[in-house]
Coordinates of C-alpha atoms and ligand atoms in Angstrom, one line a residue:
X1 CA -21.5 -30.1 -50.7
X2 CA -19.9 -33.2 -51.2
X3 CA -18.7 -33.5 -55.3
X4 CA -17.6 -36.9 -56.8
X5 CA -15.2 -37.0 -59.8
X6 CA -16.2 -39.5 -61.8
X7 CA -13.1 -40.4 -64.5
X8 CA -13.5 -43.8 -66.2
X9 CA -15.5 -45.2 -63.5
X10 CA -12.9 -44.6 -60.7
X11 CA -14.8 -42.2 -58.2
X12 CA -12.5 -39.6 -56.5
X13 CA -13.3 -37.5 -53.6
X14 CA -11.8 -33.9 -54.9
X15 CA -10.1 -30.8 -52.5
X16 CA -12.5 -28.0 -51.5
X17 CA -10.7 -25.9 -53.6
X18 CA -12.1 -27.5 -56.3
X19 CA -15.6 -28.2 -54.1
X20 CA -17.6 -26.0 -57.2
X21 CA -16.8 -29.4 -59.7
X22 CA -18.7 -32.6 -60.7
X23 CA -17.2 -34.5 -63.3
X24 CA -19.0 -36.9 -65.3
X25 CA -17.9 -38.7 -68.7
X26 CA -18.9 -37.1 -72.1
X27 CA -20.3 -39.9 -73.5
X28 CA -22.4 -40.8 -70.3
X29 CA -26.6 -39.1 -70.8
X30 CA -25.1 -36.4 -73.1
X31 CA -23.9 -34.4 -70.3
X32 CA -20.8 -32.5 -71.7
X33 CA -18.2 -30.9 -69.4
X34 CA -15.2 -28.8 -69.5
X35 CA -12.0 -29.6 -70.0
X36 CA -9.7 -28.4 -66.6
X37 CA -6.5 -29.8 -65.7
X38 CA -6.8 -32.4 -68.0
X39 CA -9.8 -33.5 -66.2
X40 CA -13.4 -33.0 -67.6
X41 CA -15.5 -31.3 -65.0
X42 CA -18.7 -29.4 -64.2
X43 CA -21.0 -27.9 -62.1
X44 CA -24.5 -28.5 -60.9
X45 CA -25.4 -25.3 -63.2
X46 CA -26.0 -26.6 -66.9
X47 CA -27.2 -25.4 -69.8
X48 CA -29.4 -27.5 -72.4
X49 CA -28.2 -27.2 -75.8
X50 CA -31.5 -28.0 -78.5
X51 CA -30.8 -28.6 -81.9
X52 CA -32.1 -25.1 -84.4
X53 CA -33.2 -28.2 -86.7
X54 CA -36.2 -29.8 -84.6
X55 CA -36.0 -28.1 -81.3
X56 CA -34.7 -31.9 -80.1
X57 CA -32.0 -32.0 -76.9
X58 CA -28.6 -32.5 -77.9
X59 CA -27.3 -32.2 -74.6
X60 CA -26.2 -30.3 -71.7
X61 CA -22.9 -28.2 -70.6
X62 CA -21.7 -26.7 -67.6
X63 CA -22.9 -23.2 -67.1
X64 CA -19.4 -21.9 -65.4
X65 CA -19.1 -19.4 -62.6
X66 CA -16.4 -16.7 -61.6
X67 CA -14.9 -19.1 -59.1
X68 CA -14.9 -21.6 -61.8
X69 CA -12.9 -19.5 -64.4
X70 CA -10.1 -18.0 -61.8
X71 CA -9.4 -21.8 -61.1
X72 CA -8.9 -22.4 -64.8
X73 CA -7.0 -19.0 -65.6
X74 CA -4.8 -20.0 -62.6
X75 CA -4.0 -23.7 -63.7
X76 CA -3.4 -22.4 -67.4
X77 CA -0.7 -19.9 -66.5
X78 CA 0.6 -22.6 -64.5
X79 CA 0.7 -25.3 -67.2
X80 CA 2.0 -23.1 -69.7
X81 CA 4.9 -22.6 -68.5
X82 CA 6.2 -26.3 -69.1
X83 CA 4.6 -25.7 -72.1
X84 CA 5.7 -23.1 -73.1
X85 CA 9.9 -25.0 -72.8
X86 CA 8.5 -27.8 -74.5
X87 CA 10.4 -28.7 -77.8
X88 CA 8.8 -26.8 -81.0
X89 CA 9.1 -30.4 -82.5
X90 CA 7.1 -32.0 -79.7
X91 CA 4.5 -29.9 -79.7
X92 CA 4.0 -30.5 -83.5
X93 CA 3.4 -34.2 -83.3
X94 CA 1.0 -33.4 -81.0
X95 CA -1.4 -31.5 -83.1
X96 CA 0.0 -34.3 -85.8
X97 CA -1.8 -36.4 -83.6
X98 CA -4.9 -34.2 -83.0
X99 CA -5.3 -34.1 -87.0
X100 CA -5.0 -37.8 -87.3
X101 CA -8.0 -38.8 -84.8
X102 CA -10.0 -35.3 -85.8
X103 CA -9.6 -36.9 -89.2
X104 CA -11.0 -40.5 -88.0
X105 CA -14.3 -39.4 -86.3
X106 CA -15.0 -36.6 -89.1
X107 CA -18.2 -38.4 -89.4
X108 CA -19.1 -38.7 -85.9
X109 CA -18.2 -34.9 -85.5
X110 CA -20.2 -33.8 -88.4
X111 CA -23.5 -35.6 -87.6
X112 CA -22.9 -33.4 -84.0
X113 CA -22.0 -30.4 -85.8
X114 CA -25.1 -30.8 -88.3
X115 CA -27.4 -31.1 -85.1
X116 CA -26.3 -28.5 -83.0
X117 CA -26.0 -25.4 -86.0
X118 CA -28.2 -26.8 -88.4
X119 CA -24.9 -26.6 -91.3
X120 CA -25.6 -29.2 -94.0
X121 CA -24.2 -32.4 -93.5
X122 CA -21.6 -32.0 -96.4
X123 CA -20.4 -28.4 -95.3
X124 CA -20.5 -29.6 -91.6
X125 CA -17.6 -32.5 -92.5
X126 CA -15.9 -30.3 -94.7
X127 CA -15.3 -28.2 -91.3
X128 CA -14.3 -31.2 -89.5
X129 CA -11.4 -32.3 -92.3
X130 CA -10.8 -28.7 -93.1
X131 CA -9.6 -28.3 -89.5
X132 CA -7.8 -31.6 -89.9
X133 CA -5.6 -30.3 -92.2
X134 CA -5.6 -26.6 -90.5
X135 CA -4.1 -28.5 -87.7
X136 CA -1.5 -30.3 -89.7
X137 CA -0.4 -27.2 -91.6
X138 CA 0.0 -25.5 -88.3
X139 CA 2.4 -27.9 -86.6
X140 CA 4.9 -27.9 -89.6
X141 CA 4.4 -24.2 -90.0
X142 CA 5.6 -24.0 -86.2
X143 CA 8.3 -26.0 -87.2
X144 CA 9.6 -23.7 -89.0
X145 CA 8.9 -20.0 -87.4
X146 CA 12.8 -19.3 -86.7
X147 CA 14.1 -16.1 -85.5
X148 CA 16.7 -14.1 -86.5
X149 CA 20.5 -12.8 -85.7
X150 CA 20.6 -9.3 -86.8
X151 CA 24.1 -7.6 -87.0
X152 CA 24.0 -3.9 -85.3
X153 CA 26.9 -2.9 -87.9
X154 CA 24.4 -1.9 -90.9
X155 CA 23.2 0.5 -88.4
X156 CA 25.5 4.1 -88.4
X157 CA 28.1 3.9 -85.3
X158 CA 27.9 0.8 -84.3
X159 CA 30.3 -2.4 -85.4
X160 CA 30.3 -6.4 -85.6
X161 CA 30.5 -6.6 -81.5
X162 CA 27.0 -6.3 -81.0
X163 CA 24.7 -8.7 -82.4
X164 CA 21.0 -9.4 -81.1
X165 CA 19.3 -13.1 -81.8
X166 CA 15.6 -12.1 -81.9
X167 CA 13.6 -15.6 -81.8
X168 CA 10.1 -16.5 -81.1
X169 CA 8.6 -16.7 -77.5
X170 CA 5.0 -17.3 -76.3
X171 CA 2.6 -14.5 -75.1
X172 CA 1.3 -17.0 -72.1
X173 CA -2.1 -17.7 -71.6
X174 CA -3.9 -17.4 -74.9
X175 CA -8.3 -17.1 -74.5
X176 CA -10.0 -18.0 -77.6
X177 CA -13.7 -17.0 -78.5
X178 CA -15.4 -18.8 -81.5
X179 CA -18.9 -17.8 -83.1
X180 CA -21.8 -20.5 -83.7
X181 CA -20.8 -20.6 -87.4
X182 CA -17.9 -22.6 -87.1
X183 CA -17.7 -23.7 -83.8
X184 CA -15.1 -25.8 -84.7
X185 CA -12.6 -24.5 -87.2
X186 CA -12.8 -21.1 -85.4
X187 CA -12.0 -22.5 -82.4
X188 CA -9.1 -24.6 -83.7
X189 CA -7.9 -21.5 -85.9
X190 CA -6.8 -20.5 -82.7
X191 CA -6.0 -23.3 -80.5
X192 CA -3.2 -24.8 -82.6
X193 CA -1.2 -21.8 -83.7
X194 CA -1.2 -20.7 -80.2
X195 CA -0.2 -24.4 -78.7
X196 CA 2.2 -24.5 -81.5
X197 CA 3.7 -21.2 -80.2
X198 CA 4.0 -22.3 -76.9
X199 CA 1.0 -20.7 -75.3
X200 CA -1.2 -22.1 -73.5
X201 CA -5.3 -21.6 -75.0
X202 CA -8.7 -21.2 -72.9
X203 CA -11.2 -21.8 -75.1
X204 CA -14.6 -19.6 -74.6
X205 CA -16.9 -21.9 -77.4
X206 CA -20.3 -20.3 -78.2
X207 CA -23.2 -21.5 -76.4
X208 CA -25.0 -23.0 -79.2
X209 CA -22.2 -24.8 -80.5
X210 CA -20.5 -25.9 -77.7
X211 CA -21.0 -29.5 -77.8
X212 CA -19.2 -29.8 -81.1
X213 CA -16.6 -27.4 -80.1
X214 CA -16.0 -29.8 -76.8
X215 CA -15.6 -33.1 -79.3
X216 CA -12.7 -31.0 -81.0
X217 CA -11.1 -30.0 -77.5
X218 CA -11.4 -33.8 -76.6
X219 CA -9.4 -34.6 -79.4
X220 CA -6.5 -32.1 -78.5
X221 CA -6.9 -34.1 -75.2
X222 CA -6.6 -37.8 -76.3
X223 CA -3.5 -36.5 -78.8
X224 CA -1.4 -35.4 -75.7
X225 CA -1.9 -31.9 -74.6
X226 CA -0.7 -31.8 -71.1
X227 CA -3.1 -31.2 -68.2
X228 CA -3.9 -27.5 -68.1
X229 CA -2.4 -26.5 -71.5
X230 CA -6.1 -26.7 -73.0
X231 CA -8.4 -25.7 -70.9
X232 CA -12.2 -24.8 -71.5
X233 CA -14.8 -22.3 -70.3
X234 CA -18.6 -23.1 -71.4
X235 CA -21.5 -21.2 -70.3
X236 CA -23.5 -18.0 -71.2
X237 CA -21.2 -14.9 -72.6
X238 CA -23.8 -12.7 -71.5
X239 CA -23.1 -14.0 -67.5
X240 CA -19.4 -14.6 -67.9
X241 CA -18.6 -12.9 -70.8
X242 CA -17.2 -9.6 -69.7
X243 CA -15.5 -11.3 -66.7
X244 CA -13.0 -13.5 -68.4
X245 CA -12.2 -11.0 -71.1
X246 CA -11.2 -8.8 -68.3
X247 CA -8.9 -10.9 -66.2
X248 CA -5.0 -9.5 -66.4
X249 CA -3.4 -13.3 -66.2
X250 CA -5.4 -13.1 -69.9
X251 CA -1.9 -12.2 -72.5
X252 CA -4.1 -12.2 -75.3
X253 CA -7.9 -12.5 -76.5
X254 CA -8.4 -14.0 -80.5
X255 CA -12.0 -13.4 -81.1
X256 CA -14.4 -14.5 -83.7
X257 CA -17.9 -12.5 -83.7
X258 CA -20.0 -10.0 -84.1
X259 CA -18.6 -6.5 -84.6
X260 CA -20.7 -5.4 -81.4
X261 CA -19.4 -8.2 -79.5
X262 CA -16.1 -7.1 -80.6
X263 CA -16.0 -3.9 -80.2
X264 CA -17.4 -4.1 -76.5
X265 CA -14.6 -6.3 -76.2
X266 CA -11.8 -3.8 -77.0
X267 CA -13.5 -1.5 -74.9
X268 CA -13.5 -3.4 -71.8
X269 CA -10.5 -5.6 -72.1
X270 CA -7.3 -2.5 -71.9
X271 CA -4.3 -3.0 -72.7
X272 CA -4.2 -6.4 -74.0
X273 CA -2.9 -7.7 -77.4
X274 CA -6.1 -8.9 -79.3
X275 CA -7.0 -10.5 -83.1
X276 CA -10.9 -9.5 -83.6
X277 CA -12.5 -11.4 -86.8
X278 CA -15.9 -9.2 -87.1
X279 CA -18.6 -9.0 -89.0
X280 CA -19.1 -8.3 -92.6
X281 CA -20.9 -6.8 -95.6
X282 CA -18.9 -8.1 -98.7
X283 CA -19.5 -6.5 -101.6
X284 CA -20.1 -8.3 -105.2
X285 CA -18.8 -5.7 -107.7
X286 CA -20.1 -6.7 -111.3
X287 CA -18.8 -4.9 -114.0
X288 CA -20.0 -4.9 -118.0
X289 CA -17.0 -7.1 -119.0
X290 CA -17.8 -10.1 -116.6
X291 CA -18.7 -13.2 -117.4
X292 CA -22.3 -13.1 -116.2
X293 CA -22.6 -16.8 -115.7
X294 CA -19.7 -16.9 -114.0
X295 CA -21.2 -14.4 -111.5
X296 CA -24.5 -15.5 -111.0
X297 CA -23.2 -18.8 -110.2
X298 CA -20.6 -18.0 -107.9
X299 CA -22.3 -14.8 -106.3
X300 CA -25.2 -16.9 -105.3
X301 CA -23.3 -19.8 -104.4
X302 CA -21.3 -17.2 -101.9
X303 CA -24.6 -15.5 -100.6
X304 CA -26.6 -18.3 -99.7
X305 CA -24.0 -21.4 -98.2
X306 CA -24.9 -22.4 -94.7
X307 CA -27.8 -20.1 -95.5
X308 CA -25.7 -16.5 -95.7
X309 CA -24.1 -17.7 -92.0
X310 CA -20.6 -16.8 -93.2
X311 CA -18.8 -13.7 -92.4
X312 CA -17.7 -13.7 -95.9
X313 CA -20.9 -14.7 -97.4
X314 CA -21.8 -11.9 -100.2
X315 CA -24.4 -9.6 -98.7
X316 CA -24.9 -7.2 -101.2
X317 CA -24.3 -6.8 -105.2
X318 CA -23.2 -4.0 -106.9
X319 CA -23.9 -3.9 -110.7
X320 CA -23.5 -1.6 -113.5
X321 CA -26.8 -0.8 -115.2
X322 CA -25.7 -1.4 -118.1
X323 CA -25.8 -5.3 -117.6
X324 CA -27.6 -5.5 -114.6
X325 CA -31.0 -7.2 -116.1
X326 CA -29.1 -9.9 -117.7
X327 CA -27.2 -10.7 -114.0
X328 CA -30.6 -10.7 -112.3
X329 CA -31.9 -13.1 -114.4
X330 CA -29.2 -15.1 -114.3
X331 CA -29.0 -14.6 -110.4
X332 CA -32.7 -15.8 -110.0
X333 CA -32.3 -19.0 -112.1
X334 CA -29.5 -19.9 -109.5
X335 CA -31.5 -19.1 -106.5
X336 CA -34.7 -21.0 -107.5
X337 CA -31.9 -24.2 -108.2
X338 CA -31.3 -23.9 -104.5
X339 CA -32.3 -26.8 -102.1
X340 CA -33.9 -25.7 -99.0
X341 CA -34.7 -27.9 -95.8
X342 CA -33.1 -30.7 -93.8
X343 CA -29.6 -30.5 -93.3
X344 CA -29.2 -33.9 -93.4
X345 CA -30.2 -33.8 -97.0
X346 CA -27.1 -31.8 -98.1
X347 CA -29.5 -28.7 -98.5
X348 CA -27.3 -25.1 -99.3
X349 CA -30.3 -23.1 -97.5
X350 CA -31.3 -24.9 -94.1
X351 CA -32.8 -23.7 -90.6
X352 CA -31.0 -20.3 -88.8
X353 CA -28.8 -20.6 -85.4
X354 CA -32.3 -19.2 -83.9
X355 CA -35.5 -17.4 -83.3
X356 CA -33.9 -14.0 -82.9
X357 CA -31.8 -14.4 -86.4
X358 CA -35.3 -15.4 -88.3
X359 CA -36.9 -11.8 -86.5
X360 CA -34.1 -10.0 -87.6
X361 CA -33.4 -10.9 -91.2
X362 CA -37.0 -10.6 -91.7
X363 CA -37.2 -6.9 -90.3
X364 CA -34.7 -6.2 -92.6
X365 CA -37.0 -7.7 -95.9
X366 CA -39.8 -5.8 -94.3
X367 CA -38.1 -2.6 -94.3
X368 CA -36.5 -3.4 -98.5
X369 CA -40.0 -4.0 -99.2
X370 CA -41.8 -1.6 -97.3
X371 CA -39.2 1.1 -98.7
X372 CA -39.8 -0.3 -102.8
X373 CA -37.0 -2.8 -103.4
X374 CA -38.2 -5.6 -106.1
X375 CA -38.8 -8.6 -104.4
X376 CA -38.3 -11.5 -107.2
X377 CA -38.2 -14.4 -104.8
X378 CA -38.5 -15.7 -101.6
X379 CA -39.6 -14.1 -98.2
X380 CA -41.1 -16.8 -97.1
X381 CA -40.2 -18.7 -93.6
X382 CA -41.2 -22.2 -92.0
X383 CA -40.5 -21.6 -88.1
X384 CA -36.1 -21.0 -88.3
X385 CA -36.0 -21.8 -91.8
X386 CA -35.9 -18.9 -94.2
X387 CA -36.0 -19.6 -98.1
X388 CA -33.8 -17.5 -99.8
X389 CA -34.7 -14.3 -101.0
X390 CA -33.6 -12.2 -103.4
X391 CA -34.1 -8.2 -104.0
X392 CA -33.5 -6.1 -107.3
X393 CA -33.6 -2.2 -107.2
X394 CA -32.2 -1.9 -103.8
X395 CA -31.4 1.7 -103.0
X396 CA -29.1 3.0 -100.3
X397 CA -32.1 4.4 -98.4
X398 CA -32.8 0.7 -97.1
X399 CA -31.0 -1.1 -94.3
X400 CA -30.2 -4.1 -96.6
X401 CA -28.1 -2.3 -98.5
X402 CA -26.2 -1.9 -95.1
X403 CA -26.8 -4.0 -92.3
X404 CA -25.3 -7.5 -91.7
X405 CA -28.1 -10.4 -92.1
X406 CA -26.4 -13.3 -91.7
X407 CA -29.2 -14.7 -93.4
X408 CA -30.5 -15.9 -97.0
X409 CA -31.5 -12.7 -98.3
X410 CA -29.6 -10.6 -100.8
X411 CA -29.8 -7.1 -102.4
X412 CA -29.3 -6.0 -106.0
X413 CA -27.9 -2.5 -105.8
X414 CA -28.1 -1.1 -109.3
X415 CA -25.1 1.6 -110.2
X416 CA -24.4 3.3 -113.1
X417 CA -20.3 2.6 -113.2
X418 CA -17.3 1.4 -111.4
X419 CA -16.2 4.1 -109.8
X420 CA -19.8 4.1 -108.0
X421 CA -19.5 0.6 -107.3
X422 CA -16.0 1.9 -105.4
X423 CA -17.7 4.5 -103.9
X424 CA -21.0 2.5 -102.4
X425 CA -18.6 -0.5 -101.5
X426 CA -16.4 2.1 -99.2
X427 CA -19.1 3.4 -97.6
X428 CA -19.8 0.7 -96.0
X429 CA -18.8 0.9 -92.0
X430 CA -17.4 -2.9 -92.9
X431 CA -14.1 -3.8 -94.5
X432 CA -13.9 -7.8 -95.1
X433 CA -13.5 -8.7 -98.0
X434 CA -14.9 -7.9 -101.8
X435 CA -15.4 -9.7 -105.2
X436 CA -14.6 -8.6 -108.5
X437 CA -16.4 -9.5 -111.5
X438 CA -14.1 -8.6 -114.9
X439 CA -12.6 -10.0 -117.5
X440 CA -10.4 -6.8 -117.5
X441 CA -7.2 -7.6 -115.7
X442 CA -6.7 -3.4 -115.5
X443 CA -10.1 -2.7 -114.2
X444 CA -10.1 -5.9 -111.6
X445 CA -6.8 -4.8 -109.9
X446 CA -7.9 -0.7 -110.4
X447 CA -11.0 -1.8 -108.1
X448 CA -9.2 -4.3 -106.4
X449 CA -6.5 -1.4 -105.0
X450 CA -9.3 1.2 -104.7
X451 CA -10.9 -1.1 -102.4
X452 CA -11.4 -0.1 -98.1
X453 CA -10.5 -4.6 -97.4
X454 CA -8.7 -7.1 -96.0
X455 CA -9.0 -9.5 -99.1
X456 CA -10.5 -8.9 -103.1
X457 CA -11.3 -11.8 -105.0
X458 CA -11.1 -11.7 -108.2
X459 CA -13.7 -13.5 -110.0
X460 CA -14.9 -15.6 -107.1
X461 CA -16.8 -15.3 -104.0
X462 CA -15.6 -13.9 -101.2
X463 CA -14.2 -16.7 -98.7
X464 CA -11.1 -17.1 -96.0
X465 CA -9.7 -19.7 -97.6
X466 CA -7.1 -21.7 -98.3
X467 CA -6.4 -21.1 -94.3
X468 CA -2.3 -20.3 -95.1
X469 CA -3.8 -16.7 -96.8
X470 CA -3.4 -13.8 -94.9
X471 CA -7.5 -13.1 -93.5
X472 CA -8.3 -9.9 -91.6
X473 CA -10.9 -7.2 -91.8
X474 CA -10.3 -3.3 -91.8
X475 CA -12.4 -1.0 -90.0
X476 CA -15.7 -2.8 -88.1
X477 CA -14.7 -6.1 -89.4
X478 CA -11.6 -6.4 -87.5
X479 CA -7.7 -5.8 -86.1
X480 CA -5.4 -8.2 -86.8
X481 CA -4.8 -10.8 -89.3
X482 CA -5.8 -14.6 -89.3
X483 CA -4.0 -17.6 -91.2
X484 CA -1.8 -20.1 -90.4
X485 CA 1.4 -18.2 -89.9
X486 CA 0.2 -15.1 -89.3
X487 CA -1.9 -16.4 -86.2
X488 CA 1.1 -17.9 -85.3
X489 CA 3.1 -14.5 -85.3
X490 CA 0.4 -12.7 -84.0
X491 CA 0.2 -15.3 -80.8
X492 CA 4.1 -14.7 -80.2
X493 CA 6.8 -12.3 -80.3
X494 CA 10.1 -12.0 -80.9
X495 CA 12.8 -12.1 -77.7
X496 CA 15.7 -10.3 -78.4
X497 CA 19.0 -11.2 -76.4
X498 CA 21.2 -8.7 -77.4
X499 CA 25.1 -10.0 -77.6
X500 CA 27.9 -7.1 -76.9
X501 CA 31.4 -9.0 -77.5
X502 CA 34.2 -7.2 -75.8
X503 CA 36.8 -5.6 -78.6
X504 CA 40.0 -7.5 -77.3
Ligands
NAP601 P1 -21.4 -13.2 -81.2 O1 -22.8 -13.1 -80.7 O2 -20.6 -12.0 -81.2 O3 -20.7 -14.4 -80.3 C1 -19.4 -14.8 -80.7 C2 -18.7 -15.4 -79.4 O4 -18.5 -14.4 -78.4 C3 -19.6 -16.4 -78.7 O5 -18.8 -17.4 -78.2 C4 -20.2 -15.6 -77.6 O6 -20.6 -16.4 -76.5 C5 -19.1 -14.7 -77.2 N1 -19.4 -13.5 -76.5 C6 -20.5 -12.8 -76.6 N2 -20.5 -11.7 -75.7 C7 -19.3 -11.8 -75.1 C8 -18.6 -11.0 -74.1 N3 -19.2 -9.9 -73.6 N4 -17.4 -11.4 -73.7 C9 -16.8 -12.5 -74.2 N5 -17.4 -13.3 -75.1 C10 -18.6 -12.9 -75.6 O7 -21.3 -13.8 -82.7 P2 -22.1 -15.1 -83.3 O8 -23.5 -14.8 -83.4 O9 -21.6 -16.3 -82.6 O10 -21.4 -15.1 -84.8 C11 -21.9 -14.3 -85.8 C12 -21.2 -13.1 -86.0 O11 -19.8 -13.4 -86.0 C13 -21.5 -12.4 -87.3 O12 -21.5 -11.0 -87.1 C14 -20.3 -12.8 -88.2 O13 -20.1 -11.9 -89.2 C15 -19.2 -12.8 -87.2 N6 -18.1 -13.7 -87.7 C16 -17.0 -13.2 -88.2 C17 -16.0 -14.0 -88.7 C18 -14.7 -13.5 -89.2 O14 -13.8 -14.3 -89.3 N7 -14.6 -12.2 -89.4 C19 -16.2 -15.4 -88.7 C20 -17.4 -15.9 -88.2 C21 -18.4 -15.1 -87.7 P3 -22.2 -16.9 -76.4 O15 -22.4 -17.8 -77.5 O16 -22.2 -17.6 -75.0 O17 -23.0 -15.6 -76.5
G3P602 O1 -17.8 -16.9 -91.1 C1 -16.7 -17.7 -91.1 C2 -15.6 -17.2 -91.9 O2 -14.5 -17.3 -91.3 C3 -15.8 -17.7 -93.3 O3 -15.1 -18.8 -93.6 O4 -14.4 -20.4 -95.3 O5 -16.8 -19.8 -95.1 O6 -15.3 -18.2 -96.0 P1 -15.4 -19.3 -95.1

């Protein structure tokens, strides 16, 4: 089999080594490829990509075999390496750069972003300039992750001769997993801390999101990474999946998924250090002091973005009887304000990644209403689009009040105080994040601290942002924490080269 490499129009005749590659220009037929070597390459096995919105083509990417992905492990550990010695400082500018150009075809990202996972057009650029300035943040915050000298003589028996200087060293070659949600901060949330820390990143995009995920990696590209430091893998998880998350020259998996995903990750992977971003159940804890407006808007707001596709979206509210009939009402005001439809229109509530999602967050409504939850709006569905829907009276009997939708539909979960809300929120086999609704100062940080999370917001929706805070799940929402510098610390570790100076 005779493969052409096709780079600007120069045709190139490439090794047998690298027989299983066909390399054609992204912007040629909307054939996307992979990044390898600082080359974009494929293979004759593709994968079309159709946009959730209208079924329509968006494009195709390389479906990539084992062969394929030892070749790019191997040239990644090789590449890091000069990487890895690179200047701090040089490496920064770099993903300066990256931000700069992500930041000058925001547009032309978002209109592929909006396509490919049906997100609104306005949420879809926020992603794009959010990332921008994720980017930026991470190359000064690299900047400045020193080490430390540490003295031995605090320490009983020992004296001023011994000193150790701990600083920062890569982990090596860094594979990063993103979900369909945010195809592309989620897969930068992990390329540039770990390229700012000196490790080189595969990047494992999702299959329905790919696309956009390879316009962000081009941009990494065209800014200066070095051939081999960013490297991608596209193709089906469910072929390949198991087999890259399994390869030893791997020094460290960052995944963004589902909490089955995730877990089957930490089962099959060993000993390798790993950041798992999971699912989540977020609780909306509304207590008789709140300022109901306040938490209809924002709980609603937080339930139903990018049509409940957030891992932080609020999936379930917990309110105290005693003001429960006044937050419904309030609640379903809000949710019949919401637009639904094209995402090009800016709509909150727009088509779902897929057919399966639709089956699933209607089994769920089935099941509420099938088991006496109140249904006071919605269940209604146009092919992927789902209008939001909205239950009163759930009771723990029904899988709403448990399972993750990732959908618009939302459950009212009556309780007769706080300490029930604590007790129905902990019960949950998630741990993301909660919200508080109080006026109370005493009560918000009593239920705040009570709390089985990795974040509690207190009188807002649940969400990961700003991107500098500390983000992480406990229990089946995660291990190990996200944000800027703590992504940063996580894809590193400190060296120590211990000093013993001879006593005269
Ligand atoms: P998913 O089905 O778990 O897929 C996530 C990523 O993992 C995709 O790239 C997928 O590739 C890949 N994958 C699947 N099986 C794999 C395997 N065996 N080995 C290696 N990679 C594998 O999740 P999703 O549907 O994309 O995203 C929705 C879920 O992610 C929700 O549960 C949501 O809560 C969670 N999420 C969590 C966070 C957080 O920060 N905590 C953020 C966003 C989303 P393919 O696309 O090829 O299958
Ligand atoms: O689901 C993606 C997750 O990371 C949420 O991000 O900013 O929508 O809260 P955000």
């Amino acid at each position: 089999m005779i493969i052409y490499l096709y780079f600007d129009n120069t045709k190139k005749k490439l090794s047998n080594k690298e027989v299983n590659f066909l390399f054609k220009c992204i912007k040629k037929e909307n054939q996307y490829c992979n990044l390898y070597n600082g080359e974009w390459v494929t293979n004759e096995n593709t994968i079309s990509i159709y946009s959730p919105i209208d079924n329509s083509l968006i494009g195709t990417i390389p479906s990539m075999t084992k062969q394929d992905i030892d070749n790019i492990i191997r040239n990644s550990k090789a590449a890091q390496i000069l990487w890895g010695e690179t200047p701090v400082s040089k490496r920064a500018e770099i993903l300066h750069k990256a931000a700069s150009l992500l930041d000058e075809r925001a547009e032309e990202i978002a209109e592929v972003l909006m396509r490919e996972i049906a997100k609104d057009i306005k949420s879809s650029l926020s992603e794009v300039k959010r990332t921008a300035e994720f980017i930026r943040f991470t190359a000064d915050a690299g900047k400045h992750m020193d080490g430390e000298a540490i003295g031995a003589d605090n320490f009983p028996g020992f004296k001023k001769n011994k000193m150790s200087f701990a600083q920062r060293v890569p982990l090596g070659v860094v594979l990063a997993i993103s979900p369909f949600n945010y195809p592309i901060n989620l897969s930068a949330s992990k390329i540039a801390p770990a390229l700012v820390a000196g490790n080189s990143v595969i990047l494992k995009p999702p299959t329905q999101g790919s696309i956009s995920a390879l316009h962000l990696v081009k941009v990494f590209q065209e800014a200066g990474i070095p051939s081999g430091v960013l490297n991608t893998i596209t193709g089906k998880a469910s072929e390949i999946g198991d087999y890259v998350v399994t390869k030893d020259e791997i020094n460290f998996i960052n995944f963004t998924g589902s909490t089955e995903v995730g877990r089957h990750i930490a089962k099959i992977a060993g000993m390798v250090p790993m950041m798992l971003e999971l699912g989540g159940k977020d609780a909306a804890i509304v207590l008789k002091d709140a300022d109901l407006n306040e938490a209809a808007r924002e709980i609603v707001s937080g339930a139903y973005s990018y049509s409940g596709q957030r891992c932080t979206a609020i999936k379930r509210v917990l309110v105290t009887e005693d003001v429960a009939d006044e937050l419904v009402s309030k609640m379903l005001e809000q949710v019949k304000k919401l637009s639904v439809g094209h995402p090009i229109d800016g709509c909150e509530v727009t088509p779902l990644i897929n057919d399966s999602s639709v089956k699933f967050v209607q089994e769920l409504i089935d099941d509420a209403i099938a088991k006496g939850a109140t249904l006071l709006y919605g269940n209604k569905t146009e092919k992927t689009l789902m209008y939001p829907t909205l239950f009163d009276n759930v009771t723990l009997d029904m899988r709403l009040a448990w399972e993750e939708p990732f959908g618009p539909v939302l459950p009212v979960i009556r309780v007769k105080d706080m300490e029930q809300a604590i007790e129905i929120a902990n019960k949950s086999q998630y741990g993301l994040q909660s919200s508080v609704f109080t006026n109370n100062i005493n009560h918000a940080f009593y239920v705040a601290n009570k709390l089985e999370v990795g974040a509690v917001q207190i009188n807002n929706k649940s969400e990961r942002g700003p991107d500098h805070f500390p983000f992480s799940g406990v229990k089946s929402s995660g291990m190990g924490t996200q944000g800027i510098r703590y992504s940063i610390e996580a894809m590193s570790r400190l060296k120590s080269i211990v000093l013993n100076i001879d006593e005269p």
